[in-house]
PDB file of C-alpha atoms in Angstrom:
ATOM      1  CA  MET X   1      14.886 -12.200   8.954  1.00  0.00           C
ATOM      2  CA  ARG X   2      13.169  -9.612   7.222  1.00  0.00           C
ATOM      3  CA  ARG X   3      12.969 -11.508   3.898  1.00  0.00           C
ATOM      4  CA  THR X   4      11.518 -14.436   5.683  1.00  0.00           C
ATOM      5  CA  ILE X   5       8.746 -12.462   7.393  1.00  0.00           C
ATOM      6  CA  ALA X   6       7.869 -10.434   4.317  1.00  0.00           C
ATOM      7  CA  CYS X   7       7.922 -13.666   2.060  1.00  0.00           C
ATOM      8  CA  LEU X   8       5.673 -15.609   4.594  1.00  0.00           C
ATOM      9  CA  SER X   9       3.194 -12.840   5.277  1.00  0.00           C
ATOM     10  CA  SER X  10       2.883 -12.343   1.187  1.00  0.00           C
ATOM     11  CA  SER X  11       2.535 -15.949   0.877  1.00  0.00           C
ATOM     12  CA  MET X  12      -0.095 -16.391   3.476  1.00  0.00           C
ATOM     13  CA  SER X  13      -2.221 -13.523   1.958  1.00  0.00           C
ATOM     14  CA  GLY X  14      -2.021 -15.253  -1.476  1.00  0.00           C
ATOM     15  CA  ILE X  15       0.146 -12.560  -3.132  1.00  0.00           C
ATOM     16  CA  PHE X  16       3.255 -13.796  -4.938  1.00  0.00           C
ATOM     17  CA  TYR X  17       5.962 -11.955  -7.076  1.00  0.00           C
ATOM     18  CA  LYS X  18       7.217 -12.585 -10.567  1.00  0.00           C
ATOM     19  CA  ILE X  19      10.477 -11.179 -11.352  1.00  0.00           C
ATOM     20  CA  ARG X  20      12.428 -10.578 -14.644  1.00  0.00           C
ATOM     21  CA  TYR X  21      15.795  -9.410 -14.929  1.00  0.00           C
ATOM     22  CA  ASP X  22      17.122  -7.397 -18.045  1.00  0.00           C
ATOM     23  CA  LYS X  23      20.509  -9.137 -17.347  1.00  0.00           C
ATOM     24  CA  GLU X  24      22.247 -10.957 -14.653  1.00  0.00           C
ATOM     25  CA  ILE X  25      22.992  -9.202 -11.536  1.00  0.00           C
ATOM     26  CA  ASP X  26      26.314  -9.185  -9.841  1.00  0.00           C
ATOM     27  CA  TRP X  27      25.641  -9.282  -6.366  1.00  0.00           C
ATOM     28  CA  ASN X  28      28.976  -9.110  -5.132  1.00  0.00           C
ATOM     29  CA  ARG X  29      28.707  -5.329  -6.190  1.00  0.00           C
ATOM     30  CA  ASN X  30      26.936  -2.967  -3.939  1.00  0.00           C
ATOM     31  CA  TYR X  31      24.174  -0.721  -5.470  1.00  0.00           C
ATOM     32  CA  ILE X  32      22.017   1.972  -4.797  1.00  0.00           C
ATOM     33  CA  ILE X  33      18.575   0.325  -5.490  1.00  0.00           C
ATOM     34  CA  VAL X  34      15.640   2.517  -6.595  1.00  0.00           C
ATOM     35  CA  ALA X  35      11.980   1.282  -7.027  1.00  0.00           C
ATOM     36  CA  ASN X  36       8.825   3.278  -7.504  1.00  0.00           C
ATOM     37  CA  HIS X  37       6.614   3.285  -4.918  1.00  0.00           C
ATOM     38  CA  THR X  38       2.775   2.731  -4.810  1.00  0.00           C
ATOM     39  CA  SER X  39       2.060  -0.032  -2.343  1.00  0.00           C
ATOM     40  CA  ASN X  40       3.090  -1.436   1.161  1.00  0.00           C
ATOM     41  CA  LEU X  41       3.976  -4.485  -1.020  1.00  0.00           C
ATOM     42  CA  ASP X  42       6.782  -2.647  -2.477  1.00  0.00           C
ATOM     43  CA  ILE X  43       9.174  -3.356   0.343  1.00  0.00           C
ATOM     44  CA  THR X  44       8.555  -7.094  -0.102  1.00  0.00           C
ATOM     45  CA  ALA X  45       9.086  -6.894  -3.982  1.00  0.00           C
ATOM     46  CA  VAL X  46      12.330  -5.074  -3.292  1.00  0.00           C
ATOM     47  CA  MET X  47      13.437  -7.662  -0.966  1.00  0.00           C
ATOM     48  CA  LYS X  48      12.370 -10.485  -3.241  1.00  0.00           C
ATOM     49  CA  SER X  49      14.387  -8.707  -6.097  1.00  0.00           C
ATOM     50  CA  CYS X  50      17.654  -8.159  -4.353  1.00  0.00           C
ATOM     51  CA  LEU X  51      19.774 -11.313  -3.392  1.00  0.00           C
ATOM     52  CA  THR X  52      22.269  -9.137  -1.223  1.00  0.00           C
ATOM     53  CA  ALA X  53      22.043  -7.495   2.062  1.00  0.00           C
ATOM     54  CA  PHE X  54      20.692  -3.963   1.916  1.00  0.00           C
ATOM     55  CA  SER X  55      19.250  -1.165   4.164  1.00  0.00           C
ATOM     56  CA  PHE X  56      16.309   0.984   3.392  1.00  0.00           C
ATOM     57  CA  ILE X  57      16.065   4.919   3.823  1.00  0.00           C
ATOM     58  CA  GLY X  58      12.673   5.588   4.821  1.00  0.00           C
ATOM     59  CA  LYS X  59      10.482   8.040   6.775  1.00  0.00           C
ATOM     60  CA  ASP X  60      10.869   8.195  10.296  1.00  0.00           C
ATOM     61  CA  GLU X  61       7.308   7.627  10.890  1.00  0.00           C
ATOM     62  CA  LEU X  62       8.015   3.742  10.323  1.00  0.00           C
ATOM     63  CA  LEU X  63       9.955   3.796  13.683  1.00  0.00           C
ATOM     64  CA  LYS X  64       6.384   3.704  15.312  1.00  0.00           C
ATOM     65  CA  ASN X  65       5.391   0.295  13.484  1.00  0.00           C
ATOM     66  CA  PRO X  66       6.342  -2.623  15.615  1.00  0.00           C
ATOM     67  CA  VAL X  67       7.603  -4.649  12.725  1.00  0.00           C
ATOM     68  CA  THR X  68       9.090  -1.914  10.441  1.00  0.00           C
ATOM     69  CA  GLY X  69      10.430  -0.175  14.002  1.00  0.00           C
ATOM     70  CA  PHE X  70      12.597  -2.980  14.793  1.00  0.00           C
ATOM     71  CA  PHE X  71      14.596  -2.647  11.456  1.00  0.00           C
ATOM     72  CA  PHE X  72      14.609   1.017  11.375  1.00  0.00           C
ATOM     73  CA  ARG X  73      16.375   0.887  14.875  1.00  0.00           C
ATOM     74  CA  THR X  74      18.893  -1.361  13.914  1.00  0.00           C
ATOM     75  CA  ILE X  75      19.791  -1.848  10.030  1.00  0.00           C
ATOM     76  CA  ASP X  76      17.712   0.848   8.388  1.00  0.00           C
ATOM     77  CA  ILE X  77      17.988   4.428   7.928  1.00  0.00           C
ATOM     78  CA  PRO X  78      15.228   6.462   9.290  1.00  0.00           C
ATOM     79  CA  VAL X  79      14.660   9.970   7.963  1.00  0.00           C
ATOM     80  CA  ASN X  80      12.502  13.299   8.771  1.00  0.00           C
ATOM     81  CA  ARG X  81      12.330  14.857   5.365  1.00  0.00           C
ATOM     82  CA  SER X  82      11.140  17.890   6.826  1.00  0.00           C
ATOM     83  CA  SER X  83      14.420  18.427   9.112  1.00  0.00           C
ATOM     84  CA  LYS X  84      17.674  19.414   7.235  1.00  0.00           C
ATOM     85  CA  VAL X  85      19.558  18.089  10.368  1.00  0.00           C
ATOM     86  CA  SER X  86      17.778  14.554   9.985  1.00  0.00           C
ATOM     87  CA  SER X  87      18.228  14.624   6.242  1.00  0.00           C
ATOM     88  CA  PHE X  88      22.052  15.277   6.552  1.00  0.00           C
ATOM     89  CA  ARG X  89      22.385  12.590   9.326  1.00  0.00           C
ATOM     90  CA  ALA X  90      20.709   9.980   6.975  1.00  0.00           C
ATOM     91  CA  PHE X  91      22.767  11.115   3.906  1.00  0.00           C
ATOM     92  CA  LYS X  92      26.081  10.596   6.043  1.00  0.00           C
ATOM     93  CA  ARG X  93      24.851   7.311   7.563  1.00  0.00           C
ATOM     94  CA  ALA X  94      24.221   6.066   4.056  1.00  0.00           C
ATOM     95  CA  GLN X  95      27.444   7.232   2.992  1.00  0.00           C
ATOM     96  CA  GLU X  96      29.066   5.069   5.381  1.00  0.00           C
ATOM     97  CA  TYR X  97      27.156   1.946   4.634  1.00  0.00           C
ATOM     98  CA  LEU X  98      28.036   2.635   0.863  1.00  0.00           C
ATOM     99  CA  LEU X  99      31.706   2.835   1.498  1.00  0.00           C
ATOM    100  CA  SER X 100      31.655  -0.188   3.808  1.00  0.00           C
ATOM    101  CA  GLY X 101      30.275  -2.465   0.743  1.00  0.00           C
ATOM    102  CA  LYS X 102      26.603  -2.350   1.876  1.00  0.00           C
ATOM    103  CA  SER X 103      23.854  -1.613  -0.721  1.00  0.00           C
ATOM    104  CA  ILE X 104      21.120   1.082  -0.078  1.00  0.00           C
ATOM    105  CA  ALA X 105      17.654   0.943  -1.154  1.00  0.00           C
ATOM    106  CA  ILE X 106      15.245   4.242  -1.584  1.00  0.00           C
ATOM    107  CA  PHE X 107      12.134   5.021  -3.077  1.00  0.00           C
ATOM    108  CA  PRO X 108      13.026   8.215  -4.868  1.00  0.00           C
ATOM    109  CA  GLU X 109       9.355   9.586  -5.204  1.00  0.00           C
ATOM    110  CA  GLY X 110       9.669  10.175  -1.333  1.00  0.00           C
ATOM    111  CA  GLY X 111       6.396   8.270  -0.563  1.00  0.00           C
ATOM    112  CA  ILE X 112       3.175   7.080  -1.834  1.00  0.00           C
ATOM    113  CA  ASN X 113       1.027   9.631  -3.687  1.00  0.00           C
ATOM    114  CA  ASP X 114      -2.572  10.265  -2.913  1.00  0.00           C
ATOM    115  CA  SER X 115      -3.645   9.978  -6.487  1.00  0.00           C
ATOM    116  CA  PHE X 116      -5.543   6.676  -7.786  1.00  0.00           C
ATOM    117  CA  PRO X 117      -4.543   5.104 -10.208  1.00  0.00           C
ATOM    118  CA  PRO X 118      -1.079   6.134  -9.280  1.00  0.00           C
ATOM    119  CA  LYS X 119       1.053   8.201 -11.548  1.00  0.00           C
ATOM    120  CA  LEU X 120       4.955   8.091 -11.359  1.00  0.00           C
ATOM    121  CA  GLN X 121       5.982  11.220  -9.243  1.00  0.00           C
ATOM    122  CA  VAL X 122       9.220  13.310  -9.549  1.00  0.00           C
ATOM    123  CA  PHE X 123      12.156  11.829  -8.206  1.00  0.00           C
ATOM    124  CA  LYS X 124      14.266  13.466  -5.357  1.00  0.00           C
ATOM    125  CA  ASN X 125      17.916  13.824  -5.642  1.00  0.00           C
ATOM    126  CA  GLY X 126      19.437  12.154  -2.625  1.00  0.00           C
ATOM    127  CA  GLY X 127      19.999   8.779  -3.814  1.00  0.00           C
ATOM    128  CA  PHE X 128      21.454  10.132  -7.096  1.00  0.00           C
ATOM    129  CA  LYS X 129      23.724  12.242  -5.284  1.00  0.00           C
ATOM    130  CA  LEU X 130      25.016   9.524  -3.263  1.00  0.00           C
ATOM    131  CA  ALA X 131      25.561   7.559  -6.492  1.00  0.00           C
ATOM    132  CA  THR X 132      27.643  10.342  -8.360  1.00  0.00           C
ATOM    133  CA  ASP X 133      29.396  11.061  -5.375  1.00  0.00           C
ATOM    134  CA  LEU X 134      30.690   7.634  -4.334  1.00  0.00           C
ATOM    135  CA  ASN X 135      30.597   6.065  -7.959  1.00  0.00           C
ATOM    136  CA  ILE X 136      27.879   3.477  -6.908  1.00  0.00           C
ATOM    137  CA  PRO X 137      25.643   2.219  -9.544  1.00  0.00           C
ATOM    138  CA  ILE X 138      21.929   2.650  -9.513  1.00  0.00           C
ATOM    139  CA  LEU X 139      19.994  -0.708  -9.798  1.00  0.00           C
ATOM    140  CA  PRO X 140      16.464   0.194 -11.052  1.00  0.00           C
ATOM    141  CA  ILE X 141      13.315  -1.731  -9.906  1.00  0.00           C
ATOM    142  CA  VAL X 142      10.110  -1.365 -11.801  1.00  0.00           C
ATOM    143  CA  ILE X 143       7.170  -2.633  -9.673  1.00  0.00           C
ATOM    144  CA  GLU X 144       4.754  -2.760 -12.186  1.00  0.00           C
ATOM    145  CA  ASP X 145       1.195  -3.481 -10.673  1.00  0.00           C
ATOM    146  CA  ALA X 146       1.344  -3.889  -6.955  1.00  0.00           C
ATOM    147  CA  TRP X 147      -1.141  -1.089  -6.532  1.00  0.00           C
ATOM    148  CA  LYS X 148      -3.583  -3.288  -8.467  1.00  0.00           C
ATOM    149  CA  ILE X 149      -3.619  -5.893  -5.575  1.00  0.00           C
ATOM    150  CA  HIS X 150      -2.877  -3.667  -2.579  1.00  0.00           C
ATOM    151  CA  TRP X 151      -2.874   0.146  -2.992  1.00  0.00           C
ATOM    152  CA  ASP X 152      -1.077   2.218  -0.451  1.00  0.00           C
ATOM    153  CA  ASP X 153      -1.836   0.620   2.945  1.00  0.00           C
ATOM    154  CA  ALA X 154      -5.102  -1.185   1.547  1.00  0.00           C
ATOM    155  CA  LYS X 155      -7.175   0.754   3.939  1.00  0.00           C
ATOM    156  CA  LYS X 156      -9.362   2.515   1.110  1.00  0.00           C
ATOM    157  CA  TYR X 157      -9.671  -0.377  -1.483  1.00  0.00           C
ATOM    158  CA  GLY X 158      -8.675  -3.113   0.553  1.00  0.00           C
ATOM    159  CA  SER X 159      -6.346  -6.108  -0.598  1.00  0.00           C
ATOM    160  CA  LYS X 160      -6.706  -9.202  -2.684  1.00  0.00           C
ATOM    161  CA  PRO X 161      -4.716 -12.490  -3.751  1.00  0.00           C
ATOM    162  CA  GLY X 162      -2.693 -11.965  -7.061  1.00  0.00           C
ATOM    163  CA  VAL X 163       0.899 -11.745  -8.720  1.00  0.00           C
ATOM    164  CA  VAL X 164       3.004  -8.577  -8.432  1.00  0.00           C
ATOM    165  CA  HIS X 165       4.903  -8.300 -11.642  1.00  0.00           C
ATOM    166  CA  ILE X 166       8.653  -6.872 -11.077  1.00  0.00           C
ATOM    167  CA  HIS X 167      11.295  -5.794 -13.735  1.00  0.00           C
ATOM    168  CA  VAL X 168      14.724  -5.717 -12.646  1.00  0.00           C
ATOM    169  CA  LEU X 169      16.424  -3.399 -15.414  1.00  0.00           C
ATOM    170  CA  GLU X 170      20.130  -3.177 -16.133  1.00  0.00           C
ATOM    171  CA  PRO X 171      22.186  -1.152 -13.380  1.00  0.00           C
ATOM    172  CA  ILE X 172      23.121   2.191 -14.602  1.00  0.00           C
ATOM    173  CA  GLU X 173      26.844   2.811 -14.055  1.00  0.00           C
ATOM    174  CA  THR X 174      28.061   6.431 -12.869  1.00  0.00           C
ATOM    175  CA  ASN X 175      31.556   6.388 -13.606  1.00  0.00           C
ATOM    176  CA  ARG X 176      30.465   8.333 -16.767  1.00  0.00           C
ATOM    177  CA  HIS X 177      32.810  11.439 -17.181  1.00  0.00           C
ATOM    178  CA  ASN X 178      31.019  14.457 -15.430  1.00  0.00           C
ATOM    179  CA  ILE X 179      27.589  12.901 -15.124  1.00  0.00           C
ATOM    180  CA  SER X 180      25.642  14.804 -12.701  1.00  0.00           C
ATOM    181  CA  ALA X 181      23.223  13.982  -9.990  1.00  0.00           C
ATOM    182  CA  ASP X 182      20.411  15.708 -12.050  1.00  0.00           C
ATOM    183  CA  ASP X 183      21.262  13.983 -14.993  1.00  0.00           C
ATOM    184  CA  LEU X 184      21.429  10.630 -13.395  1.00  0.00           C
ATOM    185  CA  ARG X 185      18.102  11.518 -11.858  1.00  0.00           C
ATOM    186  CA  ASP X 186      16.429  12.175 -15.004  1.00  0.00           C
ATOM    187  CA  ILE X 187      17.920   9.099 -17.008  1.00  0.00           C
ATOM    188  CA  THR X 188      16.589   6.765 -14.340  1.00  0.00           C
ATOM    189  CA  TYR X 189      13.140   8.680 -14.214  1.00  0.00           C
ATOM    190  CA  GLY X 190      12.892   8.268 -18.034  1.00  0.00           C
ATOM    191  CA  LEU X 191      13.591   4.608 -17.708  1.00  0.00           C
ATOM    192  CA  PHE X 192      10.700   3.983 -15.286  1.00  0.00           C
ATOM    193  CA  LYS X 193       8.555   6.320 -17.050  1.00  0.00           C
ATOM    194  CA  ASN X 194       9.029   4.347 -20.277  1.00  0.00           C
ATOM    195  CA  ASN X 195       8.831   0.821 -18.802  1.00  0.00           C
ATOM    196  CA  LEU X 196       5.576   1.704 -16.617  1.00  0.00           C
ATOM    197  CA  ASN X 197       4.049   3.143 -19.764  1.00  0.00           C
ATOM    198  CA  SER X 198       4.878   0.015 -21.842  1.00  0.00           C
TER     199      SER X 198
END
């Protein structure tokens, strides 16, 4: 249902998505999907790129929105990052989802930064800790230029029709001997930085 809503609303606005994959993805596996975040279009970009059922982890402010609120009260995982209790509950719920075979999507920058043009921000550890604890592969999704069409919520610079280019990288396996969450985070961050710079 969310995929249908996202695709229809984008198409009606003249916004389309071009996706390239480094390799064929085995959608029978579950992943921790990580994507950079510069635009409200990023949610649709991830939806278009991933042909599997998954839940987002996102800020609890999304509960107030009538559309995102519906999903964050049902299939998604809201978190108040300023609350250790909320963060712990979200982490445990994400663990349960992953152990049941479901995928999780997260924006590891923790939100959209105020800088324009946007710069890739430091990644937070949560998703990478889940990946190393549970031996779940990371699926990196590089959203190259959504901000040029619709930066943040589009209130400041507006929105225009166009094509969002998305690059789905090869999954990063976490079954390497003694890989830490910090190492996995740094490897993933380096891949995003290199791909966005090129």
